[in-house]
Each structure stands twice: as structure tokens, then as C-alpha cells.
Short mmCIF file of C-alpha atoms in Angstrom, two decimals:
data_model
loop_
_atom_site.label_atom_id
_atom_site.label_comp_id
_atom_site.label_asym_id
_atom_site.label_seq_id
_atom_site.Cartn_x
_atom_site.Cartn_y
_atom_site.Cartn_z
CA UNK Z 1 -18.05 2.18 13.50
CA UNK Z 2 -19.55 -0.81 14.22
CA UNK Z 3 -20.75 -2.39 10.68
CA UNK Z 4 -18.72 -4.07 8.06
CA UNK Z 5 -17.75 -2.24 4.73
CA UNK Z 6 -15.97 -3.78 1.74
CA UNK Z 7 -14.65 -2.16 -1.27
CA UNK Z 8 -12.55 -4.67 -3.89
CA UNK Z 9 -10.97 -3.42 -7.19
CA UNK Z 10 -8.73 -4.01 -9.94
CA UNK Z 11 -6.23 -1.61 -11.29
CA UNK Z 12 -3.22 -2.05 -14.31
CA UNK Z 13 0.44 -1.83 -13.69
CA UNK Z 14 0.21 1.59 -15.13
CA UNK Z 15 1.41 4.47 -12.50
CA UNK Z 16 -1.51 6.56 -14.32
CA UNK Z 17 -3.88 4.26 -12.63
CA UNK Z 18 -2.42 6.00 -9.02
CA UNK Z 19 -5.13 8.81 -9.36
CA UNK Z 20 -7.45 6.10 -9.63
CA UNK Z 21 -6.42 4.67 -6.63
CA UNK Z 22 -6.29 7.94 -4.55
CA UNK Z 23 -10.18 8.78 -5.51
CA UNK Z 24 -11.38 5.56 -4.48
CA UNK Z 25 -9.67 5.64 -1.11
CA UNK Z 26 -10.95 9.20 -0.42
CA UNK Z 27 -14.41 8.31 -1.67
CA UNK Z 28 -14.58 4.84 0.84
CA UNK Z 29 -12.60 7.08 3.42
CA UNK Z 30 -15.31 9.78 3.03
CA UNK Z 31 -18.09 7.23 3.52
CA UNK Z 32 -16.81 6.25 6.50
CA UNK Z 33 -16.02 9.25 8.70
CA UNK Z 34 -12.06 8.78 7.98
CA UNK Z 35 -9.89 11.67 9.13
CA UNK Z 36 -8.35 13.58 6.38
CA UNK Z 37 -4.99 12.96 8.59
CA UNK Z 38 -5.58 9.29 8.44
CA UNK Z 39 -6.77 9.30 4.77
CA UNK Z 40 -3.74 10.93 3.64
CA UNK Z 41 -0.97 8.52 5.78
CA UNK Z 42 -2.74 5.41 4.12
CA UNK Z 43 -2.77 7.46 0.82
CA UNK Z 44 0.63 7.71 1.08
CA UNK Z 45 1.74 4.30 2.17
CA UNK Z 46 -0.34 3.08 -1.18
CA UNK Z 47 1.12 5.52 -3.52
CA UNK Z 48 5.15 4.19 -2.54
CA UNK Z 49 3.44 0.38 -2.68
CA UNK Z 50 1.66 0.62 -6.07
CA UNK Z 51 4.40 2.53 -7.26
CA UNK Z 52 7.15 0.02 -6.38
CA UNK Z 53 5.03 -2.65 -7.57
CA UNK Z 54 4.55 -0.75 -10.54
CA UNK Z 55 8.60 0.46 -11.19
CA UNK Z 56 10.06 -3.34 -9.66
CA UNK Z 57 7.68 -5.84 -9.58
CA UNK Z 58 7.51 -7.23 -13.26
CA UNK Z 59 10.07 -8.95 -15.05
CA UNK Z 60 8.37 -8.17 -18.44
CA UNK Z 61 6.47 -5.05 -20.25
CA UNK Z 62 3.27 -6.64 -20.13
CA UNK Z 63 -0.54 -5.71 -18.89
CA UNK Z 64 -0.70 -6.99 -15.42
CA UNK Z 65 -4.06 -6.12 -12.35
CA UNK Z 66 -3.20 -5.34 -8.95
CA UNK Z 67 -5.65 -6.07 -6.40
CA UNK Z 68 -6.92 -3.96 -4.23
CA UNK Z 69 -9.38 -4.57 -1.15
CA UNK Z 70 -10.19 -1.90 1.20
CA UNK Z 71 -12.74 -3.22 4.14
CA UNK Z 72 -13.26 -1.78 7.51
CA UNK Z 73 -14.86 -2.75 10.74
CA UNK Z 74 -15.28 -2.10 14.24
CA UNK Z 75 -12.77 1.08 13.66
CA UNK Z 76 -9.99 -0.98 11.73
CA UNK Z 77 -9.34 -0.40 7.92
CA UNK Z 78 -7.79 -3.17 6.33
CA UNK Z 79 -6.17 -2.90 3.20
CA UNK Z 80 -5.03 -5.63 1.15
CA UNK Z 81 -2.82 -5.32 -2.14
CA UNK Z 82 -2.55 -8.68 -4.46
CA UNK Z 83 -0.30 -8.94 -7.69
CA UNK Z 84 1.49 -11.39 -9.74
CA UNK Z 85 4.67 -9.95 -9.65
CA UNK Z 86 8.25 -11.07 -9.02
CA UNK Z 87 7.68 -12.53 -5.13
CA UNK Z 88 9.00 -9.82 -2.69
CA UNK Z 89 8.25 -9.51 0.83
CA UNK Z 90 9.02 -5.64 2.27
CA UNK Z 91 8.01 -6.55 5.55
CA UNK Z 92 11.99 -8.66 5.44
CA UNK Z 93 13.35 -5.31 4.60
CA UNK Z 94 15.36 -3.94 6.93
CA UNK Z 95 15.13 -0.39 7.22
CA UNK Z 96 18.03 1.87 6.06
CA UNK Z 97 20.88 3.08 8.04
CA UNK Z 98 21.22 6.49 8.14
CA UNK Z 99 24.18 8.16 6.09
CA UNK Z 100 26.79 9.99 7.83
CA UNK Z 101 26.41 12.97 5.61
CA UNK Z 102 24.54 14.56 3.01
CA UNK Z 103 26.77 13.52 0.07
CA UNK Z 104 26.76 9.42 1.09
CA UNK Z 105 22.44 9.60 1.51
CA UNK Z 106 21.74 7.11 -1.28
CA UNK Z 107 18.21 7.43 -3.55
CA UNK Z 108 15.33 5.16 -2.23
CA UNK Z 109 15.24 2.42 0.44
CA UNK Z 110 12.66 4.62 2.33
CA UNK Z 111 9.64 4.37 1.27
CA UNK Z 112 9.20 0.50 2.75
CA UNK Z 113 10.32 2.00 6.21
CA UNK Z 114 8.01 4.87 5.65
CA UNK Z 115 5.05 2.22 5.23
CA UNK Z 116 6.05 0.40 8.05
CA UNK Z 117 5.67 3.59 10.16
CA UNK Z 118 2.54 4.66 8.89
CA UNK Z 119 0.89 1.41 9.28
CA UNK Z 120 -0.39 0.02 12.72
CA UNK Z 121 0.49 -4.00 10.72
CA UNK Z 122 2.24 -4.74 7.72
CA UNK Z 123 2.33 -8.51 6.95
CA UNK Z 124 3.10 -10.42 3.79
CA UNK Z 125 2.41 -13.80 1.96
CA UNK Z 126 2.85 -15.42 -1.22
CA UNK Z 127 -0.42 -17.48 -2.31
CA UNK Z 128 0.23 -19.41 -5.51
CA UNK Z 129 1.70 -16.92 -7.97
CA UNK Z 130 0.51 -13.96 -6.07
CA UNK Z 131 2.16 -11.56 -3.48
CA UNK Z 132 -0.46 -10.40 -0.75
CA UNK Z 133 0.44 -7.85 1.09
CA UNK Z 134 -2.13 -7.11 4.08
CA UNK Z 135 -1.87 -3.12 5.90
CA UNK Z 136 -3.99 -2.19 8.64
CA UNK Z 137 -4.76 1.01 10.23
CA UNK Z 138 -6.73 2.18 13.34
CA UNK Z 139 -9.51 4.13 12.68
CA UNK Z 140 -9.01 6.86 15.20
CA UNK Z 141 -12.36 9.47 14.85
CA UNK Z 142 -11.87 13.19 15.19
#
């Protein structure tokens, strides 16, 4: 892949909005010769960050957009999330220790690491009022 595509979108703070989210990454993933494999790592590394965005990232009920760019070139996808939520950098996070049994594992925590893992780069700024987080992903083709 050698030319430049670009894909930008809004969606609400609504977790309804996820399926939204889901077709257009399949439908720019499609486009560009993605592996289902691939497609469905970066699918899931959106889901857990809209969804924490969603559950944890406003301090009030209200309408909010969350930014979404998708753009790939020369066999890197870059995907860029922007909202004006409560600042929070996950890169920071460190990622959980694991429990000594069964009956100590504790709900959540994982689903940062689990981005982390599935993403080549994970960086994040705050711009004004906005968190940006930036993921990028090797395009590797079948």
C-alpha cells in the first residue's frame, strides 16, 4: 500500500454508537486489503477505548462527540481517538499484577494492557480541553 487514505468521523458518548464504529472500521479495513485478523485486534482495542471513554470519561450526563480518524499509508494504519473528557492518559497505566488465585482476580484493569498489546504504538496527549489518543498498527498483508 503505497497511497494515502483518510477516514475522519464523529460519534456520541452513547455505547450504541459502538456498532457504528465497528462498520466503519470493517468498511475502511475492507477497502484497503486489511486482514480480518488485523481488523478484528484493532476492533477490539477500539471497542475497550470507546467504551471506557464512554463508562469513565465524563463527569456529567451530557451529549458529548468522540473523534475518530482512521488514515493509512505505506502499510501503517493510524488511528486517532479525540474527546473532551476528564484528562486521562492509559499509556501511564501500569499494567495489572496478576492475582495469586482465582478468588483475589479483581474486575477490569485489563483492557488498557490488552490495547497496549494489540497495538504496535500507543501514545497520548492532552491538546486544549481534549484527550488525543494516537494507536498505530502495521499493516501486515496476507
Amino acid at each position: 500500500m503505497t497511497s494515502q487514505t483518510c477516514v475522519s468521523f464523529e460519534l456520541k458518548n452513547n455505547l450504541s454508537e459502538l456498532s457504528t464504529l465497528c462498520e466503519r472500521l470493517e468498511r475502511v479495513g475492507g477497502a484497503l486489503g486489511i486482514p480480518r485478523r488485523l481488523l478484528f485486534e484493532i476492533n477490539l482495542a477500539l471497542d475497550e477505548l470507546f467504551t471506557n471513554i464512554i463508562s469513565y470519561g465524563y463527569a456529567d450526563q451530557s451529549e458529548h462527540s468522540i473523534r475518530v480518524r482512521l488514515s493509512a499509508e505505506n502499510d501503517l494504519l493510524t488511528v486517532v481517538l479525540e474527546d473532551d473528557g476528564i484528562p486521562f492518559n492509559p499509556v501511564e497505566r501500569l499494567p495489572p499484577e496478576p492475582p495469586c488465585n482465582l478468588e483475589e482476580c479483581k474486575v477490569g484493569g485489563l483492557g488498557i494492557h490488552l490495547v497496549k498489546n494489540l497495538m504496535d504504538e500507543v501514545v497520548y496527549s492532552r491538546c486544549g480541553n481534549k484527550n488525543v489518543l494516537t494507536l498505530k498498527k502495521a499493516i501486515e498483508k496476507n
